[in-house]
mmCIF file of C-alpha atoms in Angstrom:
data_model
loop_
_atom_site.group_PDB
_atom_site.id
_atom_site.type_symbol
_atom_site.label_atom_id
_atom_site.label_comp_id
_atom_site.label_asym_id
_atom_site.label_seq_id
_atom_site.Cartn_x
_atom_site.Cartn_y
_atom_site.Cartn_z
ATOM 1 C CA UNK A 140 0.000 0.000 0.000
ATOM 2 C CA UNK A 141 1.235 3.461 -0.859
ATOM 3 C CA UNK A 142 0.242 4.837 2.572
ATOM 4 C CA UNK A 143 2.736 2.588 4.357
ATOM 5 C CA UNK A 144 6.277 3.914 4.178
ATOM 6 C CA UNK A 145 8.749 2.241 6.510
ATOM 7 C CA UNK A 146 11.465 4.790 5.858
ATOM 8 C CA UNK A 147 9.365 7.624 7.255
ATOM 9 C CA UNK A 148 8.846 5.694 10.481
ATOM 10 C CA UNK A 149 12.485 4.592 10.733
ATOM 11 C CA UNK A 150 13.695 8.162 10.163
ATOM 12 C CA UNK A 151 11.957 9.128 13.398
ATOM 13 C CA UNK A 152 14.385 6.888 15.282
ATOM 14 C CA UNK A 153 17.654 7.522 13.460
ATOM 15 C CA UNK A 154 19.040 8.616 10.103
ATOM 16 C CA UNK A 155 21.093 5.393 10.010
ATOM 17 C CA UNK A 156 18.839 2.553 8.910
ATOM 18 C CA UNK A 157 20.443 -0.232 10.952
ATOM 19 C CA UNK A 158 20.381 1.842 14.136
ATOM 20 C CA UNK A 159 16.819 2.981 13.371
ATOM 21 C CA UNK A 160 15.645 -0.628 13.001
ATOM 22 C CA UNK A 161 17.274 -1.569 16.313
ATOM 23 C CA UNK A 162 15.736 1.427 18.100
ATOM 24 C CA UNK A 163 12.334 0.686 16.553
ATOM 25 C CA UNK A 164 12.526 -2.959 17.686
ATOM 26 C CA UNK A 165 13.410 -1.760 21.203
ATOM 27 C CA UNK A 166 10.481 0.690 21.140
ATOM 28 C CA UNK A 167 8.054 -2.071 20.116
ATOM 29 C CA UNK A 168 9.418 -4.451 22.743
ATOM 30 C CA UNK A 169 8.950 -1.851 25.489
ATOM 31 C CA UNK A 170 5.309 -1.468 24.456
ATOM 32 C CA UNK A 171 4.468 -5.152 24.930
ATOM 33 C CA UNK A 172 3.965 -4.670 28.658
ATOM 34 C CA UNK A 173 1.680 -1.670 28.251
ATOM 35 C CA UNK A 174 -1.945 -1.918 29.222
ATOM 36 C CA UNK A 175 -4.694 -1.134 26.748
ATOM 37 C CA UNK A 176 -4.468 2.489 25.623
ATOM 38 C CA UNK A 177 -7.774 4.268 25.080
ATOM 39 C CA UNK A 178 -6.272 6.585 22.473
ATOM 40 C CA UNK A 179 -5.723 3.599 20.159
ATOM 41 C CA UNK A 180 -9.315 2.409 20.427
ATOM 42 C CA UNK A 181 -11.469 5.514 20.224
ATOM 43 C CA UNK A 182 -11.380 7.351 16.941
ATOM 44 C CA UNK A 183 -13.808 9.426 15.004
ATOM 45 C CA UNK A 184 -16.520 7.975 12.797
ATOM 46 C CA UNK A 185 -17.390 5.207 15.319
ATOM 47 C CA UNK A 186 -13.754 4.257 15.702
ATOM 48 C CA UNK A 187 -13.206 3.812 11.999
ATOM 49 C CA UNK A 188 -10.453 6.449 11.926
ATOM 50 C CA UNK A 189 -7.754 7.086 14.511
ATOM 51 C CA UNK A 190 -6.051 10.455 14.153
ATOM 52 C CA UNK A 191 -6.663 14.170 14.060
ATOM 53 C CA UNK A 192 -9.666 15.701 12.301
ATOM 54 C CA UNK A 193 -7.311 16.888 9.552
ATOM 55 C CA UNK A 194 -5.984 13.363 9.084
ATOM 56 C CA UNK A 195 -9.529 11.948 9.066
ATOM 57 C CA UNK A 196 -10.583 14.436 6.370
ATOM 58 C CA UNK A 197 -7.626 13.446 4.184
ATOM 59 C CA UNK A 198 -8.242 9.740 4.812
ATOM 60 C CA UNK A 199 -11.882 10.062 3.802
ATOM 61 C CA UNK A 200 -11.072 12.026 0.651
ATOM 62 C CA UNK A 201 -8.325 9.651 -0.498
ATOM 63 C CA UNK A 202 -9.866 6.350 0.547
ATOM 64 C CA UNK A 203 -10.762 3.986 -2.258
ATOM 65 C CA UNK A 204 -13.202 2.236 0.090
ATOM 66 C CA UNK A 205 -14.997 5.378 1.126
ATOM 67 C CA UNK A 206 -16.321 6.088 4.577
ATOM 68 C CA UNK A 207 -19.797 5.809 5.932
ATOM 69 C CA UNK A 208 -21.962 8.860 6.366
ATOM 70 C CA UNK A 209 -22.191 10.384 9.837
ATOM 71 C CA UNK A 210 -24.575 8.429 12.011
ATOM 72 C CA UNK A 211 -27.402 9.879 14.111
ATOM 73 C CA UNK A 212 -28.321 9.185 17.742
ATOM 74 C CA UNK A 213 -31.546 7.393 16.762
ATOM 75 C CA UNK A 214 -29.652 5.176 14.322
ATOM 76 C CA UNK A 215 -27.304 4.093 17.117
ATOM 77 C CA UNK A 216 -30.225 3.525 19.499
ATOM 78 C CA UNK A 217 -32.106 1.477 16.905
ATOM 79 C CA UNK A 218 -29.073 -0.647 16.039
ATOM 80 C CA UNK A 219 -28.267 -1.336 19.710
ATOM 81 C CA UNK A 220 -31.883 -2.325 20.401
ATOM 82 C CA UNK A 221 -31.786 -4.709 17.448
ATOM 83 C CA UNK A 222 -28.573 -6.362 18.677
ATOM 84 C CA UNK A 223 -30.007 -6.708 22.176
ATOM 85 C CA UNK A 224 -33.354 -7.944 20.813
ATOM 86 C CA UNK A 225 -35.320 -5.246 22.640
ATOM 87 C CA UNK A 226 -38.110 -3.167 21.151
ATOM 88 C CA UNK A 227 -37.182 0.476 20.726
ATOM 89 C CA UNK A 228 -40.354 1.593 22.530
ATOM 90 C CA UNK A 229 -39.062 0.096 25.805
ATOM 91 C CA UNK A 230 -36.276 2.696 25.883
ATOM 92 C CA UNK A 231 -38.824 5.471 26.365
ATOM 93 C CA UNK A 232 -40.373 3.943 29.469
ATOM 94 C CA UNK A 233 -38.883 4.558 32.900
ATOM 95 C CA UNK A 234 -37.224 1.668 34.650
ATOM 96 C CA UNK A 235 -37.485 -1.546 32.628
ATOM 97 C CA UNK A 236 -34.611 -3.210 34.447
ATOM 98 C CA UNK A 237 -31.058 -4.137 33.586
ATOM 99 C CA UNK A 238 -31.401 -4.843 29.843
ATOM 100 C CA UNK A 239 -32.713 -1.347 29.159
ATOM 101 C CA UNK A 240 -30.202 0.386 31.414
ATOM 102 C CA UNK A 241 -27.405 -1.585 29.765
ATOM 103 C CA UNK A 242 -28.702 -0.575 26.342
ATOM 104 C CA UNK A 243 -28.926 3.085 27.357
ATOM 105 C CA UNK A 244 -25.357 2.872 28.691
ATOM 106 C CA UNK A 245 -24.124 1.306 25.460
ATOM 107 C CA UNK A 246 -25.875 3.935 23.345
ATOM 108 C CA UNK A 247 -24.658 6.780 25.556
ATOM 109 C CA UNK A 248 -21.070 5.534 25.357
ATOM 110 C CA UNK A 249 -21.227 5.160 21.559
ATOM 111 C CA UNK A 250 -22.624 8.666 21.254
ATOM 112 C CA UNK A 251 -19.863 10.078 23.450
ATOM 113 C CA UNK A 252 -17.324 8.317 21.205
ATOM 114 C CA UNK A 253 -18.863 9.810 18.067
ATOM 115 C CA UNK A 254 -17.830 13.388 17.406
ATOM 116 C CA UNK A 255 -20.884 14.213 15.343
ATOM 117 C CA UNK A 256 -23.476 13.615 18.061
ATOM 118 C CA UNK A 257 -24.109 15.148 21.467
ATOM 119 C CA UNK A 258 -25.333 13.152 24.439
ATOM 120 C CA UNK A 259 -27.915 15.871 25.071
ATOM 121 C CA UNK A 260 -29.641 14.679 21.881
ATOM 122 C CA UNK A 261 -30.147 11.234 23.398
ATOM 123 C CA UNK A 262 -31.197 12.686 26.752
ATOM 124 C CA UNK A 263 -33.903 14.781 25.068
ATOM 125 C CA UNK A 264 -35.016 11.907 22.832
ATOM 126 C CA UNK A 265 -35.435 9.483 25.726
ATOM 127 C CA UNK A 266 -36.522 12.033 28.330
ATOM 128 C CA UNK A 267 -33.581 11.037 30.536
ATOM 129 C CA UNK A 268 -31.225 12.997 32.750
ATOM 130 C CA UNK A 269 -27.989 13.915 30.966
ATOM 131 C CA UNK A 270 -25.778 13.145 33.970
ATOM 132 C CA UNK A 271 -27.438 9.734 34.409
ATOM 133 C CA UNK A 272 -26.671 8.881 30.778
ATOM 134 C CA UNK A 273 -23.105 10.084 31.187
ATOM 135 C CA UNK A 274 -22.664 7.867 34.263
ATOM 136 C CA UNK A 275 -24.238 4.939 32.392
ATOM 137 C CA UNK A 276 -21.712 5.440 29.586
ATOM 138 C CA UNK A 277 -18.835 5.383 32.073
ATOM 139 C CA UNK A 278 -20.193 2.206 33.684
ATOM 140 C CA UNK A 279 -20.406 0.647 30.226
ATOM 141 C CA UNK A 280 -16.747 1.464 29.549
ATOM 142 C CA UNK A 281 -15.854 -0.268 32.811
ATOM 143 C CA UNK A 282 -17.942 -3.337 31.908
ATOM 144 C CA UNK A 283 -16.376 -3.545 28.444
ATOM 145 C CA UNK A 284 -12.902 -3.544 30.007
ATOM 146 C CA UNK A 285 -13.762 -6.120 32.662
ATOM 147 C CA UNK A 286 -16.484 -8.411 31.312
ATOM 148 C CA UNK A 287 -15.852 -10.503 28.215
ATOM 149 C CA UNK A 288 -19.575 -10.924 27.447
ATOM 150 C CA UNK A 289 -20.131 -7.148 27.429
ATOM 151 C CA UNK A 290 -16.979 -6.603 25.370
ATOM 152 C CA UNK A 291 -18.267 -9.103 22.791
ATOM 153 C CA UNK A 292 -21.695 -7.428 22.787
ATOM 154 C CA UNK A 293 -19.984 -4.050 22.202
ATOM 155 C CA UNK A 294 -18.090 -5.476 19.208
ATOM 156 C CA UNK A 295 -21.321 -6.967 17.885
ATOM 157 C CA UNK A 296 -23.029 -3.577 18.203
ATOM 158 C CA UNK A 297 -20.169 -1.808 16.390
ATOM 159 C CA UNK A 298 -20.332 -4.359 13.577
ATOM 160 C CA UNK A 299 -24.095 -3.962 13.339
ATOM 161 C CA UNK A 300 -23.803 -0.187 13.135
ATOM 162 C CA UNK A 301 -21.026 -0.288 10.541
ATOM 163 C CA UNK A 302 -22.870 -2.857 8.417
ATOM 164 C CA UNK A 303 -26.365 -1.449 8.837
ATOM 165 C CA UNK A 304 -28.474 0.121 6.159
ATOM 166 C CA UNK A 305 -27.994 3.403 8.050
ATOM 167 C CA UNK A 306 -24.453 3.534 6.704
ATOM 168 C CA UNK A 307 -25.385 3.104 3.047
#
């Protein structure tokens, strides 16, 4: 691929290729013990692009695969409900137990991770308190880090959103 240039990366370590390769290998080895870094897993466009807004704009313009259109809060809510097998109408009712609170947390977190949408939009749509949704999103992040079943559900939701008719 034309976007991958090893020399540019190696030049950041040294102008001498052999020394640069050794320093790069050392850099990579040091990183093996690192814990998961959020900045490598939360990009714009539902995590499809990692980088600055400027980089994302260039990537979108030059991509031969294209990029999906910006998604809306209701599209995320609908997709999450479909993955969880819960009717959308249940999200508008107060209470409704753990499945609905988990869904609201998942949706809130996805909205916070998406630059084009504000959590206030979801709060207004569902008639929920903004701070409660924000806390639910934070709880969801914790669950994704610590519970394999929730992590898998999150990946399933992301796949559903990326592959949905909303993105056509």
